[in-house]
Coordinates of C-alpha atoms in Angstrom, one line a residue:
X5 CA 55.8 -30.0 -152.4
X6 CA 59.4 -30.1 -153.7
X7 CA 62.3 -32.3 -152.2
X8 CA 63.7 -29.5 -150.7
X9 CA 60.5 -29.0 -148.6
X10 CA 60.4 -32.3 -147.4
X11 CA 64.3 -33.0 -147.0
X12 CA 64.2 -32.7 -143.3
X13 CA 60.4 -34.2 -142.8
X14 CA 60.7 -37.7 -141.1
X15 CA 58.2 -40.7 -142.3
X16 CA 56.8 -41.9 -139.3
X17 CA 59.5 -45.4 -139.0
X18 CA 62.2 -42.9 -139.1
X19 CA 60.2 -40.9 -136.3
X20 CA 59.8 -44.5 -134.4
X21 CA 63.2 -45.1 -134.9
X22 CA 64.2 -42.4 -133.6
X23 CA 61.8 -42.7 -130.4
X24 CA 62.7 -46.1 -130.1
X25 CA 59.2 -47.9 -130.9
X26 CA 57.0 -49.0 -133.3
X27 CA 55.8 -47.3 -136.3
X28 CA 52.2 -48.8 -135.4
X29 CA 52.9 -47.2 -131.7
X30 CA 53.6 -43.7 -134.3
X31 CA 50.5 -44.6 -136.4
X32 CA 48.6 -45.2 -133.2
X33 CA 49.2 -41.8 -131.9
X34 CA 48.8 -39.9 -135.2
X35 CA 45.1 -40.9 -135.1
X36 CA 44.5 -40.6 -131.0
X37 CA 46.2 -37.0 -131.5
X38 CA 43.7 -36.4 -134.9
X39 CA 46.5 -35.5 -137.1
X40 CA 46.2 -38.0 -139.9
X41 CA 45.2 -34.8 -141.9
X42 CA 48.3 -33.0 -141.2
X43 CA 50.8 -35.5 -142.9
X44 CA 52.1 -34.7 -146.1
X45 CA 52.2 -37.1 -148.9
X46 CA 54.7 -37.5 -151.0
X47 CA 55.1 -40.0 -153.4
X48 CA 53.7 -43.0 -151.7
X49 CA 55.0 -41.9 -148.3
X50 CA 53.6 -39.5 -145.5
X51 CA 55.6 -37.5 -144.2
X52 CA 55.4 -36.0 -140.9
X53 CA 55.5 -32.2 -140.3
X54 CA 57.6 -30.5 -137.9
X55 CA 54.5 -29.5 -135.6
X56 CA 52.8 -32.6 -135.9
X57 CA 55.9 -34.3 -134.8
X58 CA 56.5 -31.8 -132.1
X59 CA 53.2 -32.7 -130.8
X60 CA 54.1 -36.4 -131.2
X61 CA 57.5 -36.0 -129.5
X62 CA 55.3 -33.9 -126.6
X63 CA 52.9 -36.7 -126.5
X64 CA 55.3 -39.4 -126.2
X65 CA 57.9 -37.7 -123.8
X66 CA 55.0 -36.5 -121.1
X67 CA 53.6 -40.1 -121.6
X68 CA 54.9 -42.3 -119.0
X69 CA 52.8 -45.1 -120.5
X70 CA 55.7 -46.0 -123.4
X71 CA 58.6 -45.3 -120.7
X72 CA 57.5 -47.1 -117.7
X73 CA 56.4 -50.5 -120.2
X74 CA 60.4 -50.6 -121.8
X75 CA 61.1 -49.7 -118.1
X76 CA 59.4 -52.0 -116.6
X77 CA 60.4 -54.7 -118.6
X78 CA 64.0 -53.4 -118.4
X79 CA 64.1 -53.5 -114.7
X80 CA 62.5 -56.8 -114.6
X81 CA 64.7 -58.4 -116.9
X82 CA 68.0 -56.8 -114.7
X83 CA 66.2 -58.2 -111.4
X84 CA 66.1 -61.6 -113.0
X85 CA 69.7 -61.8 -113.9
X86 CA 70.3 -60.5 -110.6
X87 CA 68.5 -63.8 -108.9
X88 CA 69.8 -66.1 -111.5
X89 CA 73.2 -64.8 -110.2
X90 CA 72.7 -65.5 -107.0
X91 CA 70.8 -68.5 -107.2
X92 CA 74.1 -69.5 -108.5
X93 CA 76.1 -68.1 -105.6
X94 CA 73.7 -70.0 -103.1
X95 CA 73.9 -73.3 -104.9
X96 CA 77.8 -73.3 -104.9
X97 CA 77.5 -71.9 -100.9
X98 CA 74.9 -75.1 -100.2
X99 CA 77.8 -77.4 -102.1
X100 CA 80.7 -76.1 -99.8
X101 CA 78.7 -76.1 -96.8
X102 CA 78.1 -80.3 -97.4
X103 CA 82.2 -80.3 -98.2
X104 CA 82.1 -78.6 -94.6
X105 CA 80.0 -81.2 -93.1
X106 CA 81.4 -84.3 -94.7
X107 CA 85.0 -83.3 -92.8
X108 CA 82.9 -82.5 -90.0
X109 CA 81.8 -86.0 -89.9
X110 CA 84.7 -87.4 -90.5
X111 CA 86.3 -85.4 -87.4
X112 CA 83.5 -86.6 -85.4
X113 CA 84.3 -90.5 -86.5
X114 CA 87.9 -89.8 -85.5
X115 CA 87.0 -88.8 -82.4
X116 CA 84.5 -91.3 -81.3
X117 CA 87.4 -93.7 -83.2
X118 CA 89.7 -92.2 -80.6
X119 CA 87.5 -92.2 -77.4
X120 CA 87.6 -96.1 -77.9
X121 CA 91.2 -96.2 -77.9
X122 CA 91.2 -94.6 -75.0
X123 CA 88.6 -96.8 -73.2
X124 CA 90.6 -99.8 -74.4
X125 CA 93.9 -98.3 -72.7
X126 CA 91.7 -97.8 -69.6
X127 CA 90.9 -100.9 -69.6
X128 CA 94.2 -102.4 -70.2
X129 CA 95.7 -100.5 -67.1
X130 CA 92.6 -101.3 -64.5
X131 CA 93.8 -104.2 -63.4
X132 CA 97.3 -102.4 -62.4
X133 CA 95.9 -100.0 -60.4
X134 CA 96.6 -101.6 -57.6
X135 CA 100.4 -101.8 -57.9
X136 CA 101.8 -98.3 -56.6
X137 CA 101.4 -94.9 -56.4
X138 CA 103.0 -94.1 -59.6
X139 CA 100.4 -95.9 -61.6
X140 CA 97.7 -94.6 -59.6
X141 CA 99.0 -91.4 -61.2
X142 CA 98.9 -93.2 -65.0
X143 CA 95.2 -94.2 -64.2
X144 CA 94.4 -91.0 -63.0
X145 CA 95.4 -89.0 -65.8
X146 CA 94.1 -91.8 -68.5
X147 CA 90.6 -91.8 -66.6
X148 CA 90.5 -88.0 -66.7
X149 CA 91.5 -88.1 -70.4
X150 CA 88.4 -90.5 -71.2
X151 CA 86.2 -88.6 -69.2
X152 CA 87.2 -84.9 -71.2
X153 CA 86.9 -87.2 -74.4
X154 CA 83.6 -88.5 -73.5
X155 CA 82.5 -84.8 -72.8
X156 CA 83.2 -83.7 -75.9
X157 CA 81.3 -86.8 -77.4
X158 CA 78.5 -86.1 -75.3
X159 CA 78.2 -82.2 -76.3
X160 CA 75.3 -81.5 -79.0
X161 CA 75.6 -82.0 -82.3
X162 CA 76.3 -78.5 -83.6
X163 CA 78.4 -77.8 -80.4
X164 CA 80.4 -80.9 -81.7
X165 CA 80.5 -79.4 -85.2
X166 CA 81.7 -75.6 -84.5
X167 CA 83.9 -76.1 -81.5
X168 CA 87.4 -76.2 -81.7

């Protein structure tokens, strides 16, 4: 055959190039097809002829085999990333949510810190209770103080941590 014949045959690595696989995967399917005897040698090449690579380009395109491996793989790869990604997104939520808690605590520690006070100021103004009227009033209002302090203190743990 002259050059001009075979200028616009493929070999078959341009052929798997072009498909995007391997020229084994294009050797493979030359002999499951039974077309080895179709190529066309030239030189120390074999050349592919434009029916035998129709049939190849058939073969591989009604094939889901090739497609849904590179697919598979493909979508497998994306649903990685996509955990990895949010793996991260979780592990910097978990992080804020202690930052949360720790002033949580520390709100709770004021408060406990601050029901004492108040006790201590109960104390303090027991004994003057029985002065007048007006400091019945002063007792009155510190007791009822205490108590809604000691509510609060008293609520459950999360109930403590979410209220306002």
């Amino acid at each position: 055959m002259t050059n001009k014949e075979t200028k616009d045959l493929l070999s078959g690595t341009e052929l798997a190039k072009e498909l995007n696989i391997s020229a084994g995967r294009i050797s493979q399917l030359i002999t499951k097809l039974e077309l080895s005897d179709t190529l066309i040698k030239n030189g120390n090449k074999k050349l592919i002829p434009k029916d035998t690579e129709k049939a190849i380009r058939d073969y591989f395109n009604s094939n889901s085999e090739s497609h849904s491996t590179s697919s598979n793989s493909d979508s497998l790869i994306a649903v990685n990333e996509e955990l990895n990604k949010r793996i991260e997104e979780l592990i910097k939520d978990k992080e804020a949510y202690r930052s949360d808690i720790e002033e949580q605590k520390r709100t709770i520690a004021s408060l406990i810190q601050s029901n004492y006070s108040l006790s201590n100021k109960l104390e303090l103004i027991e004994p003057l209770k029985n002065d007048d009227s007006d400091k019945d009033e002063l007792i009155n209002q510190l007791k009822d103080e205490l108590k809604e302090s000691q509510a609060k203190n008293n609520r459950g743990f999360w109930a403590r941590l979410f209220s306002k």
